CSV table of C-alpha atoms in Angstrom, one decimal:
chain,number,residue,atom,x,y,z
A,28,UNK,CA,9.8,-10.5,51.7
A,29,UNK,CA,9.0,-10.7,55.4
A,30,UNK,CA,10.9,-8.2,58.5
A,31,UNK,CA,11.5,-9.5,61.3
A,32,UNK,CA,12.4,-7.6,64.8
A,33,UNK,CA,15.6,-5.5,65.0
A,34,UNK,CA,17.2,-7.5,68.1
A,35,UNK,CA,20.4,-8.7,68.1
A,36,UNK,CA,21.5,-12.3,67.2
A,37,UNK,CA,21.3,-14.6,70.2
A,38,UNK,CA,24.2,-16.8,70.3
A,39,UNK,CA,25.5,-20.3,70.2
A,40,UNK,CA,29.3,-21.1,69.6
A,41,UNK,CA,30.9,-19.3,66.0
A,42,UNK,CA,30.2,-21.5,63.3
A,43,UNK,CA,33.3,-23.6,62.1
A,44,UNK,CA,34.9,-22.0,58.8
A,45,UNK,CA,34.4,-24.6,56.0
A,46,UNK,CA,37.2,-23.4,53.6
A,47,UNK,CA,40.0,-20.9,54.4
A,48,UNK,CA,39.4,-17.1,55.0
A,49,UNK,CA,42.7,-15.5,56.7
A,50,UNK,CA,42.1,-14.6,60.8
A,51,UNK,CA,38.0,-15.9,60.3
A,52,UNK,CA,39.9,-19.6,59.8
A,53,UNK,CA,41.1,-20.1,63.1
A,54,UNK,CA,39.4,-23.0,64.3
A,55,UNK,CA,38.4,-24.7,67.2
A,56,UNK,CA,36.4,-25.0,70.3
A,57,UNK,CA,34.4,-27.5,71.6
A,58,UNK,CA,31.4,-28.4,69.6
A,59,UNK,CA,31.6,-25.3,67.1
A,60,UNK,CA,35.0,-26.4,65.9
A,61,UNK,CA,36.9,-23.3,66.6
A,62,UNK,CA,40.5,-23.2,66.6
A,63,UNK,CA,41.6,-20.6,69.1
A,64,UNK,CA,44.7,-18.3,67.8
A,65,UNK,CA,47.6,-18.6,69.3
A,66,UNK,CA,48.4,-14.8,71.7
A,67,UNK,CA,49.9,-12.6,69.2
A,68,UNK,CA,50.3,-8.3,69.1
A,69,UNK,CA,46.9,-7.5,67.7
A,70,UNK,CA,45.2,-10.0,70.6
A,71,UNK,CA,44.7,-7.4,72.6
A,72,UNK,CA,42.5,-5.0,69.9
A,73,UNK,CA,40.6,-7.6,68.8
A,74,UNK,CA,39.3,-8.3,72.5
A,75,UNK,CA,38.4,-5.1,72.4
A,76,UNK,CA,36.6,-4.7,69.2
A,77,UNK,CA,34.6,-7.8,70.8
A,78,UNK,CA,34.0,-6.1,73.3
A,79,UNK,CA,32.9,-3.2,71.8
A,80,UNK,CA,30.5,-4.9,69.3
A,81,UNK,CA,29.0,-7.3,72.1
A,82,UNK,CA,28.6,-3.7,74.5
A,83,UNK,CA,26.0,-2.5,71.3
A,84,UNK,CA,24.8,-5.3,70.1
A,85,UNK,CA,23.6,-6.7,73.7
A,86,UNK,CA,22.6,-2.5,74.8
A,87,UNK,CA,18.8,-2.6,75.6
A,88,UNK,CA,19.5,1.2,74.5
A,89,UNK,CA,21.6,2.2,71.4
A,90,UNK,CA,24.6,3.0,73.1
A,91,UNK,CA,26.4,6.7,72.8
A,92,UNK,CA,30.5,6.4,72.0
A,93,UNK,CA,30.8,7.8,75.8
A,94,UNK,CA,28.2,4.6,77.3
A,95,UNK,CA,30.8,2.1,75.7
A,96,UNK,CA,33.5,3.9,77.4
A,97,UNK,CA,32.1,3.5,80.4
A,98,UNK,CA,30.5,0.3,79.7
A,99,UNK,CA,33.8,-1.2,78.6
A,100,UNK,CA,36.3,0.6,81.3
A,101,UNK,CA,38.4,2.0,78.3
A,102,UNK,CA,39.5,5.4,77.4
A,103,UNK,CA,37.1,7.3,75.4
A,104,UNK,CA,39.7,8.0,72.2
A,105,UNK,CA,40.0,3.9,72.6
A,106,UNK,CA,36.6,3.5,72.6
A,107,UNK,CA,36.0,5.9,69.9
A,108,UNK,CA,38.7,4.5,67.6
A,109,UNK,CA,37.3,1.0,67.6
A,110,UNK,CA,33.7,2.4,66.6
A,111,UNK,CA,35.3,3.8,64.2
A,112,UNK,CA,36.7,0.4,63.0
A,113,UNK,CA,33.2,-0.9,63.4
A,114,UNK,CA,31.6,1.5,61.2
A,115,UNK,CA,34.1,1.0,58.1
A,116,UNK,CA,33.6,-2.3,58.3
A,117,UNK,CA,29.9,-2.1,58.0
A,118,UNK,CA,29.0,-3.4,61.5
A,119,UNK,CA,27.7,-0.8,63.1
A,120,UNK,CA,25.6,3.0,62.4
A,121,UNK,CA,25.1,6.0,63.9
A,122,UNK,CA,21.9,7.4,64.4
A,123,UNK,CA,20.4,10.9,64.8
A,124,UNK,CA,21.9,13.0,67.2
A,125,UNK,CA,20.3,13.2,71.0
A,126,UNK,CA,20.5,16.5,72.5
A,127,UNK,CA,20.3,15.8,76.0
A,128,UNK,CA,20.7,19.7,77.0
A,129,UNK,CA,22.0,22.8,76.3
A,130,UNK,CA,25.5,22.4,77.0
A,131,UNK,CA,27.9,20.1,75.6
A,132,UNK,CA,27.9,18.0,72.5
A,133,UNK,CA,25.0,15.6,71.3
A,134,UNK,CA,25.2,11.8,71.8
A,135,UNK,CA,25.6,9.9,68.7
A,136,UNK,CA,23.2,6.2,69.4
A,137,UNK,CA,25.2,3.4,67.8
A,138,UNK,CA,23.1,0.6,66.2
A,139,UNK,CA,23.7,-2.6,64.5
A,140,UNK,CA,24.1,-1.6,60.4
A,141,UNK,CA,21.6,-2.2,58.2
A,142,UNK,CA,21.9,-4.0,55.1
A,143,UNK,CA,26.1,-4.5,55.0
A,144,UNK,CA,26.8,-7.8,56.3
A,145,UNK,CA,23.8,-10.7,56.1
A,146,UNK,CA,24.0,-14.4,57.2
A,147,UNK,CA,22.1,-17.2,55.4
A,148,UNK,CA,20.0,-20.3,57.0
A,149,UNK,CA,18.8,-22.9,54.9
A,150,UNK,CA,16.5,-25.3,56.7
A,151,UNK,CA,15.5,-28.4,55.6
A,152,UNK,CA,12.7,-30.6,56.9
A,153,UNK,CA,10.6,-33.7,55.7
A,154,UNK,CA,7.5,-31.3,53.7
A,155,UNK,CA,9.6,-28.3,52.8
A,156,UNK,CA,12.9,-26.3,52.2
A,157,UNK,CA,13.5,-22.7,53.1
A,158,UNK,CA,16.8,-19.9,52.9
A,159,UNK,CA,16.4,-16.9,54.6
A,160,UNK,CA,19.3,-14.1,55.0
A,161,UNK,CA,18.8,-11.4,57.4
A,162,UNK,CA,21.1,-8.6,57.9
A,163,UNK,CA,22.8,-7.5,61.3
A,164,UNK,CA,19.1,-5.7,62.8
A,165,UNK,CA,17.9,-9.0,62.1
A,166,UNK,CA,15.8,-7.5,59.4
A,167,UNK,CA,15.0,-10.0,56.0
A,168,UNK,CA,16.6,-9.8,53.0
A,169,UNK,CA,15.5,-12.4,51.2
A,170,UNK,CA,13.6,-15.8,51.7
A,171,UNK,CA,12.5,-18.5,49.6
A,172,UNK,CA,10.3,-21.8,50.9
A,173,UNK,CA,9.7,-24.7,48.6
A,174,UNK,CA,7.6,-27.2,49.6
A,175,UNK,CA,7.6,-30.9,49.5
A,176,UNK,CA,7.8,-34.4,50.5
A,177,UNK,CA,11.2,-35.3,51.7
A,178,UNK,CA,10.6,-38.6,53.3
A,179,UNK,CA,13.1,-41.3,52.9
A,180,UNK,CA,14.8,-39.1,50.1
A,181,UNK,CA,17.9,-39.3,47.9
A,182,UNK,CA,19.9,-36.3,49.7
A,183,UNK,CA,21.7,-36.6,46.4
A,184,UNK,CA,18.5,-35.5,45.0
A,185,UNK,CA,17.5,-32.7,47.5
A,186,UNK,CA,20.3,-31.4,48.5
A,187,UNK,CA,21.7,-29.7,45.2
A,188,UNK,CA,18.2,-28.3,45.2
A,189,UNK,CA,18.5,-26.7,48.4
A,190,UNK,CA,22.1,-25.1,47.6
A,191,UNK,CA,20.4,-24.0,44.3
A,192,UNK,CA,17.6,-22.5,46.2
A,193,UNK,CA,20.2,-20.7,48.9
A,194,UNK,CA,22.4,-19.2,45.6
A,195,UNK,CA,19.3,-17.3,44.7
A,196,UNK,CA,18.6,-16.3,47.9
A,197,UNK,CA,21.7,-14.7,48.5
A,198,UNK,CA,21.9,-13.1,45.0
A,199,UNK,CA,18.7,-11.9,45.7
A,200,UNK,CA,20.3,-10.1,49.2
A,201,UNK,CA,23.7,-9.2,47.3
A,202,UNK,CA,22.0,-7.1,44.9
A,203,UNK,CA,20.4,-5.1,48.0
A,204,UNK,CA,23.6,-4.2,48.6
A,205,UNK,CA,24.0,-7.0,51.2
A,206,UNK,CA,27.3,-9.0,51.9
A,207,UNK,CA,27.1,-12.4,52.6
A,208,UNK,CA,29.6,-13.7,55.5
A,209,UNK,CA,28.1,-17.5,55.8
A,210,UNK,CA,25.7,-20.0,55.3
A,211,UNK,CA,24.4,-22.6,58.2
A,212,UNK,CA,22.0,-24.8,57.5
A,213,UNK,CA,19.7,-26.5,59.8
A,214,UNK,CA,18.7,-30.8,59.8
A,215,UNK,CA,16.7,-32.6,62.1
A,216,UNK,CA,18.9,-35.1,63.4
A,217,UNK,CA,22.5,-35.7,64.9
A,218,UNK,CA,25.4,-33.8,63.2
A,219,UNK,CA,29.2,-34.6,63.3
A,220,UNK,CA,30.5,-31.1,64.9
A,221,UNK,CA,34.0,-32.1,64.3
A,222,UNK,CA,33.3,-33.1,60.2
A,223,UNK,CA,30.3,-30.9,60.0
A,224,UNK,CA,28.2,-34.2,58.6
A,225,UNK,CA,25.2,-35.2,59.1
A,226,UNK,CA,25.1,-38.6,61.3
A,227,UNK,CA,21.5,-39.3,60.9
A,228,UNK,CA,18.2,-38.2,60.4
A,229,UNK,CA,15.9,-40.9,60.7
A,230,UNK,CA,12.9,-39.1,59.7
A,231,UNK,CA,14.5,-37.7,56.3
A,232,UNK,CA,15.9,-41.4,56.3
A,233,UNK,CA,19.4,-39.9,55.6
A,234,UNK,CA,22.4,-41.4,57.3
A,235,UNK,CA,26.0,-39.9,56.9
A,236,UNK,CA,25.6,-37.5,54.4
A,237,UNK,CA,28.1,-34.8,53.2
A,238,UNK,CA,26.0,-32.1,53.1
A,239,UNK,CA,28.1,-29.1,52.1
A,240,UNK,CA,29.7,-31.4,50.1
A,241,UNK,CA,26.7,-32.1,48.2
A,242,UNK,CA,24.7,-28.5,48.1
A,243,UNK,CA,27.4,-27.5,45.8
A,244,UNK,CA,29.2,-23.9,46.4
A,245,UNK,CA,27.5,-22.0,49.3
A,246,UNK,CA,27.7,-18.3,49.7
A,247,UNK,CA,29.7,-16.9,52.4
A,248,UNK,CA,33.0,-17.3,53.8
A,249,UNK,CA,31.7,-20.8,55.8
A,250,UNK,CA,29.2,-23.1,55.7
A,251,UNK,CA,28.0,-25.0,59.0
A,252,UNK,CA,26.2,-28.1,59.8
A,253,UNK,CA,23.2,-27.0,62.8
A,254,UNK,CA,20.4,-29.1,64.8
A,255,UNK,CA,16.6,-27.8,63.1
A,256,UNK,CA,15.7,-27.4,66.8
A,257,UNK,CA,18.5,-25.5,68.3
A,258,UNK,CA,18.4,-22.9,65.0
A,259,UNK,CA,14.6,-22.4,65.8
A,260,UNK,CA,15.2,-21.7,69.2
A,261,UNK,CA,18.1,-19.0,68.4
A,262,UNK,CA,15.1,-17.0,66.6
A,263,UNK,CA,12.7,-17.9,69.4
A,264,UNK,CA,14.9,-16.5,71.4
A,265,UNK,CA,15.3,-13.1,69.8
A,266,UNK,CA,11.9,-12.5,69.3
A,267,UNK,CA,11.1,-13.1,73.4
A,268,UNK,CA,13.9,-10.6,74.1
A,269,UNK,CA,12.5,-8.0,71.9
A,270,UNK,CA,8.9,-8.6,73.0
A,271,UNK,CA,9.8,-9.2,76.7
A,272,UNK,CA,12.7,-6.9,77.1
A,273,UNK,CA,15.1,-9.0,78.1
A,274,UNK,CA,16.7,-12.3,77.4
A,275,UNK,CA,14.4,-15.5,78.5
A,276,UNK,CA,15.3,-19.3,79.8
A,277,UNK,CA,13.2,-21.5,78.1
A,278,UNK,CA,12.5,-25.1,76.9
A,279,UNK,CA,11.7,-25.0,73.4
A,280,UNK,CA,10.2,-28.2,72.2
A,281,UNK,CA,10.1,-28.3,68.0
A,282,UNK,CA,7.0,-31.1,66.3
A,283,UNK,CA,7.5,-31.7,62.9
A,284,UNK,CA,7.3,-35.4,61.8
A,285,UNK,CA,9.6,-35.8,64.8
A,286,UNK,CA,10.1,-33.6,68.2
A,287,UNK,CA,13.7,-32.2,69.2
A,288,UNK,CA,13.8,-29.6,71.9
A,289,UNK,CA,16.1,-27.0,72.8
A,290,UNK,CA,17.1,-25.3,76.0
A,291,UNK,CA,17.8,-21.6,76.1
A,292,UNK,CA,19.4,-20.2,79.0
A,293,UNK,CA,19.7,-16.3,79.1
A,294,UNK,CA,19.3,-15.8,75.5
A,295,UNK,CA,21.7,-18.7,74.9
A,296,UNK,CA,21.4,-22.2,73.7
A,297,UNK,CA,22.9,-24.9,75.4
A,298,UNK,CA,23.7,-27.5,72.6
A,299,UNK,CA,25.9,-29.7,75.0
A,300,UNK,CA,29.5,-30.5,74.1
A,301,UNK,CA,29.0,-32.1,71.0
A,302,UNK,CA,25.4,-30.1,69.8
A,303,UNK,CA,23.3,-33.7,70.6
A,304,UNK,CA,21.3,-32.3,73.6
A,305,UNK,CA,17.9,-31.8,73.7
A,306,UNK,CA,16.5,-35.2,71.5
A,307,UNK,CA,13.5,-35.3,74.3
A,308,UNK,CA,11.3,-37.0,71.4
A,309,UNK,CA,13.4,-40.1,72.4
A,310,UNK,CA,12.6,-39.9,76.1
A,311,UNK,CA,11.0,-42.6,77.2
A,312,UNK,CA,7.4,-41.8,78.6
A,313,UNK,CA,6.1,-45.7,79.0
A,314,UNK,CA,9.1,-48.3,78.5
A,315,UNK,CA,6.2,-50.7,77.7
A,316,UNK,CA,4.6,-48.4,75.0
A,317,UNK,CA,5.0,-48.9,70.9
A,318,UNK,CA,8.6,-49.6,69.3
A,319,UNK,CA,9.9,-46.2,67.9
A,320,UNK,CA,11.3,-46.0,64.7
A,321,UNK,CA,14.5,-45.4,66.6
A,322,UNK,CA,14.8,-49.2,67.7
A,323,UNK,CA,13.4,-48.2,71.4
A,324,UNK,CA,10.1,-48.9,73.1
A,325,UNK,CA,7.8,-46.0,74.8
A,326,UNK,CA,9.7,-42.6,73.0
A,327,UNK,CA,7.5,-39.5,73.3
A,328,UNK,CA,6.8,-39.8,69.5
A,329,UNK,CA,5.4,-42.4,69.5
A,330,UNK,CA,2.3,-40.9,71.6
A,331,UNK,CA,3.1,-37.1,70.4
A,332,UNK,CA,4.7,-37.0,67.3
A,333,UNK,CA,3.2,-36.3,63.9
A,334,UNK,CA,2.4,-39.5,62.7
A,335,UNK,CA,1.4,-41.0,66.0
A,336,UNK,CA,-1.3,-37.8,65.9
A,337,UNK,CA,-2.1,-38.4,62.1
A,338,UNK,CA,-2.6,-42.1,62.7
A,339,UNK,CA,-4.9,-41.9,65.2
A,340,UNK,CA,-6.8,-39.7,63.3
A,341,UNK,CA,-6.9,-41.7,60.4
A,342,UNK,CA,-5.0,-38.8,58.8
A,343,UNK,CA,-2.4,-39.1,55.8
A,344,UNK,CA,1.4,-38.1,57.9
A,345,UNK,CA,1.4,-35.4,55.6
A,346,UNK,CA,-1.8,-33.5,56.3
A,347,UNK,CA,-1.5,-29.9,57.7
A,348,UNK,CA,-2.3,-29.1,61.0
A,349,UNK,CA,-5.0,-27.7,60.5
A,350,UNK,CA,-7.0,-31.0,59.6
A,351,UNK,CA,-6.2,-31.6,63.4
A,352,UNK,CA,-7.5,-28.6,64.5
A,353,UNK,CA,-10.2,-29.1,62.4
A,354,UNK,CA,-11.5,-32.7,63.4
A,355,UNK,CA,-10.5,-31.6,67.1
A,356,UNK,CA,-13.6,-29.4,66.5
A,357,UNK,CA,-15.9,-32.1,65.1
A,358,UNK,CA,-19.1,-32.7,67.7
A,359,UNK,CA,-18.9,-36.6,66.6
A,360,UNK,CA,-17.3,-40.2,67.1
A,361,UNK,CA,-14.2,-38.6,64.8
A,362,UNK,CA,-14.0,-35.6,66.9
A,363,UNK,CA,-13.8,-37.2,70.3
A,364,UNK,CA,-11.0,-39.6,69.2
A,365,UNK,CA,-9.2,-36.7,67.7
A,366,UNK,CA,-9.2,-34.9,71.6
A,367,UNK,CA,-8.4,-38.6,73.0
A,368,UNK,CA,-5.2,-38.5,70.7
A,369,UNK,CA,-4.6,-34.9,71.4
A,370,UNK,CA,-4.6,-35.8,75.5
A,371,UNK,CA,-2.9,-38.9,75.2
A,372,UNK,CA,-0.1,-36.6,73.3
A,373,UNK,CA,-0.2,-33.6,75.8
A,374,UNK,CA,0.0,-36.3,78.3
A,375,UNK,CA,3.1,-38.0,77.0
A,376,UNK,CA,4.5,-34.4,76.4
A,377,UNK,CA,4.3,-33.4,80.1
A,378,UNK,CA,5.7,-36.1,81.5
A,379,UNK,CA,8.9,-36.1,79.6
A,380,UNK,CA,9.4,-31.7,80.0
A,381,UNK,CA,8.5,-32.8,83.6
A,382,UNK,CA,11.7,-34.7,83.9
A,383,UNK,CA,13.5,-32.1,81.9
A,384,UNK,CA,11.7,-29.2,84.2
A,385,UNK,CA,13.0,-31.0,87.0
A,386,UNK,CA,16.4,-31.8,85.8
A,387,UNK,CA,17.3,-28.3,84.5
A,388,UNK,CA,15.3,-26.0,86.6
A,389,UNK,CA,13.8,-24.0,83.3
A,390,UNK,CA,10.2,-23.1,83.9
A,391,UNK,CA,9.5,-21.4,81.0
A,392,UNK,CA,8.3,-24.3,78.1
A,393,UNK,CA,7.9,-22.6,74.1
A,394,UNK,CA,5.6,-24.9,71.8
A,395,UNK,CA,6.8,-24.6,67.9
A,396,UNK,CA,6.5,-26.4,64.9
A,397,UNK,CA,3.3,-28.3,65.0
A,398,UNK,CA,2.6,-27.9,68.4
A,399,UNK,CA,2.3,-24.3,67.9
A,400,UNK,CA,-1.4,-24.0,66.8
A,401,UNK,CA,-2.1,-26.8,68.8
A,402,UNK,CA,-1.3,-25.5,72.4
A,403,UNK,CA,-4.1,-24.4,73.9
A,404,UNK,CA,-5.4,-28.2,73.1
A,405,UNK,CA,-2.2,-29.4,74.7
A,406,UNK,CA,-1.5,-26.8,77.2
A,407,UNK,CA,-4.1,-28.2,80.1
A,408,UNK,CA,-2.8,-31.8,79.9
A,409,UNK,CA,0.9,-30.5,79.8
A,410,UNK,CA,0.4,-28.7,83.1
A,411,UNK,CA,-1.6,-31.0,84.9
A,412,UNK,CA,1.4,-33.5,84.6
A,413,UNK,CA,4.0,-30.7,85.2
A,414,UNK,CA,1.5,-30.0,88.7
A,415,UNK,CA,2.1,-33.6,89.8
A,416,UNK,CA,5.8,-34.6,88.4
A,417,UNK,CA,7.4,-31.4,88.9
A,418,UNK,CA,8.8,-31.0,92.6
A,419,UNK,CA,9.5,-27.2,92.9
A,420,UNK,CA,5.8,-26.9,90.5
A,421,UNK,CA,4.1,-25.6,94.5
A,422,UNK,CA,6.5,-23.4,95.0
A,423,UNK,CA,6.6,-21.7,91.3
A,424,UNK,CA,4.4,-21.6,88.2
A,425,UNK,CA,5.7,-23.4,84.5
A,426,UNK,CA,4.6,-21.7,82.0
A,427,UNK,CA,3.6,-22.7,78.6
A,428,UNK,CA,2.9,-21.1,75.8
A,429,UNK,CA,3.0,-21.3,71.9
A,430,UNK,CA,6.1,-20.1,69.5
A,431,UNK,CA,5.4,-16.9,66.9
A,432,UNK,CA,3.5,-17.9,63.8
A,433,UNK,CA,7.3,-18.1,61.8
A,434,UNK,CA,6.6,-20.9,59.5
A,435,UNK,CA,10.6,-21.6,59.2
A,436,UNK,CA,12.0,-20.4,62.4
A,437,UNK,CA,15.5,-22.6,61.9
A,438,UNK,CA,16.3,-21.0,58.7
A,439,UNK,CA,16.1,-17.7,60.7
A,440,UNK,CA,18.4,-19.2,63.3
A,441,UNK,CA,20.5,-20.1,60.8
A,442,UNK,CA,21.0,-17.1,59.6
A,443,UNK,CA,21.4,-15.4,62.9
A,444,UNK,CA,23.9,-17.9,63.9
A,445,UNK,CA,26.4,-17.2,61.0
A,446,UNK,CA,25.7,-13.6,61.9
A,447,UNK,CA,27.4,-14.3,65.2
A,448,UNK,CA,30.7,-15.0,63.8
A,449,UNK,CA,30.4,-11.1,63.0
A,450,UNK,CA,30.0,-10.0,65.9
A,451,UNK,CA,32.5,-12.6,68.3
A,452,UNK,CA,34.8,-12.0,65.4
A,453,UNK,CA,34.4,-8.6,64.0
A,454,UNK,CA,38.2,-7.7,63.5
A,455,UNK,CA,37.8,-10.0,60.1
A,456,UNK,CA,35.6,-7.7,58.7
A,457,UNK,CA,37.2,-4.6,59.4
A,458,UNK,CA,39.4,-3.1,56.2
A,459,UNK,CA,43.0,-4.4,55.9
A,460,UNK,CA,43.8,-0.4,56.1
A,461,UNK,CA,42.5,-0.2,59.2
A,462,UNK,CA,43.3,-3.4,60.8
């Protein structure tokens, strides 16, 4: 089992409930599905419980019960009274006393809790399938990764494996202790927010596909339907605001054997109304180029996507990236084609985060997926085409560097984004006594 870094779940939308569960069920909003309650007595305390949990989950610094007073602009019994609520229910922990002189009583830091509540992610791309729960720090419970070939599959076939896999997962986590609240699991290709289906997903050759449905009984109190790309970026996203100490805007653009992209703004993704933004693979970078496997001429995969690379290289689709890298490095005929592909792809990739550059005003681009451990073979042709396409590029610098090494970064995301129903809803989880 892996760790990952303690920061608090980024956020999206809540994920939609899939069967009933009291308060947690009311659903809809947008994109997420979320019904929102109608006003009733207890509106008013679960604001600010919300509030609460968002003031020391979001705190840079744990938080003492006095800083969320302040922080919040309630009393200090108020305040106190809904940590309390927040540490029955698991959600949050004190830590060691902090003595800050000789007069007065010690702050107590509050901190996410560790090892209570745990959200699951199941990803599931063309050469593999992982589940990952991690608990409110963001620390791993559990994860599993099977690999395989999942191209123009019976999701029939693969799907009850996946919801197999995710049951030991979680049983793995519940008998640490850990309480599942929800599963979300992450496809690449276009999901029905409103159903929670899966439209398409040309690459998996899967077209309108039940896939809770078919994974069989899921652990958790929901189950949600997620873009691959967007989940990735949620854990992108966490691990820059740990490292860089704060949240980051960013384009995140995800190669596997196709390219989705997400963009992060302030720690947030920005999924668009109905979770479909960000398919820059089907950009069109030369209207004249190849026919895509979408039924358009001149997309970006077509020029940077996996089997475009592989092809080029005379490569099976399903070689690792590190044959790339490797014939990249050849001093021969096979070599030099290999960096001709690899420009013409880092090309094709900076024209079309060019237009998105100068469409969204996000200089900050994140590599994953394949791309990862190819960037500093992609970076230079990236950035000469952001230099010449992107207006503003004189007046400010786009950077672009390469994702961490996570190998599954969308079942993470997952898993942080059912953790988020925890904390936008955390009256659900606090005992009836109390609530």
């Amino acid at each position: 089992m892996s760790q990952s870094s303690a920061a608090s779940p980024p956020g999206e939308a809540p994920a939609r409930p899939h069967r009933g569960n009291g308060r947690l069920a009311a659903a809809r909003d947008g994109a997420s599905g979320l019904l929102r309650p109608a006003a009733r007595q207890e509106t008013l305390r679960e604001s600010n419980l919300s509030l609460v949990t968002e003031a020391i989950f979001g705190a840079v610094e744990p938080p003492s019960r006095a800083t969320i007073a302040a922080l919040t602009g309630m009393t200090r019994s108020t305040a106190s009274r809904l940590v309390d609520d927040l540490l029955a229910a698991g959600i949050v922990r004190e830590g060691e006393p902090v003595f800050a002189g000789s007069r007065g009583r010690p702050a107590v830091p509050l901190l996410p809790a560790r090892g209570t509540l745990a959200g699951l992610g199941v990803e599931i791309d063309i050469g593999f399938m992982a589940a990952r729960v991690l608990d409110l720090t963001g620390d791993t419970l559990a994860e599993e990764v099977l690999e395989g070939d999942f191209r123009d599959s019976d999701p029939a076939d693969v799907l009850p494996r996946a919801g197999a896999m995710a049951r030991r997962v979680a049983a793995h986590a519940a008998a640490q202790g850990a309480s599942l609240v929800g599963t979300c699991i992450g496809l690449p290709g276009l999901i029905d927010p409103h159903a929670d289906r899966l439209l398409v997903a040309p690459n998996l050759g899967w077209r309108d596909v039940d896939v809770a449905g078919l994974m069989g009984d899921t652990p958790g109190e929901f189950v949600v339907i997620a873009n691959e790309a967007k989940l990735a970026a949620l854990t992108v996203a966490r691990d820059l605001a740990a490292s860089e100490g704060q949240e980051q805007s960013f384009i995140y653009v995800s190669a596997h054997m196709g390219i989705g992209a997400a963009v992060v703004i302030d720690g947030l993704v920005s999924a668009g109304p109905r979770g479909w933004a960000g398919e820059i693979g089907h950009m069109c970078v030369e209207p004249t180029g190849p026919r895509c496997g979408c039924g358009a001429t001149g997309c970006l995969e077509v020029f940077a996507g996996k089997r475009a690379l592989r092809a080029a290289l005379e490569l099976d689709s399903m070689s690792p990236v590190s044959d790339v890298l490797e014939r990249s490095e050849q001093a021969d005929a096979d070599g030099e084609r290999a960096r001709e592909a690899l420009q013409r792809a880092a090309s094709a990739l900076g024209i079309a985060l060019s237009d998105a550059v100068n469409l969204l005003d996000v200089d900050q681009i994140i590599l994953g997926g394949e791309f990862a451990p190819l960037t500093q073979l992609l970076r230079p042709g990236i950035e000469a085409q952001l230099r010449e396409r992107v207006l503003a590029s004189e007046f400010g610098q786009q950077r672009v560097r390469a994702a961490s090494g996570d190998g599954v970064p969308a079942a993470g995301g997952g898993a942080l984004r059912a953790l988020r129903t925890v904390i936008s809803n955390p009256m659900h989880w606090v005992p009836e006594a109390m609530a």
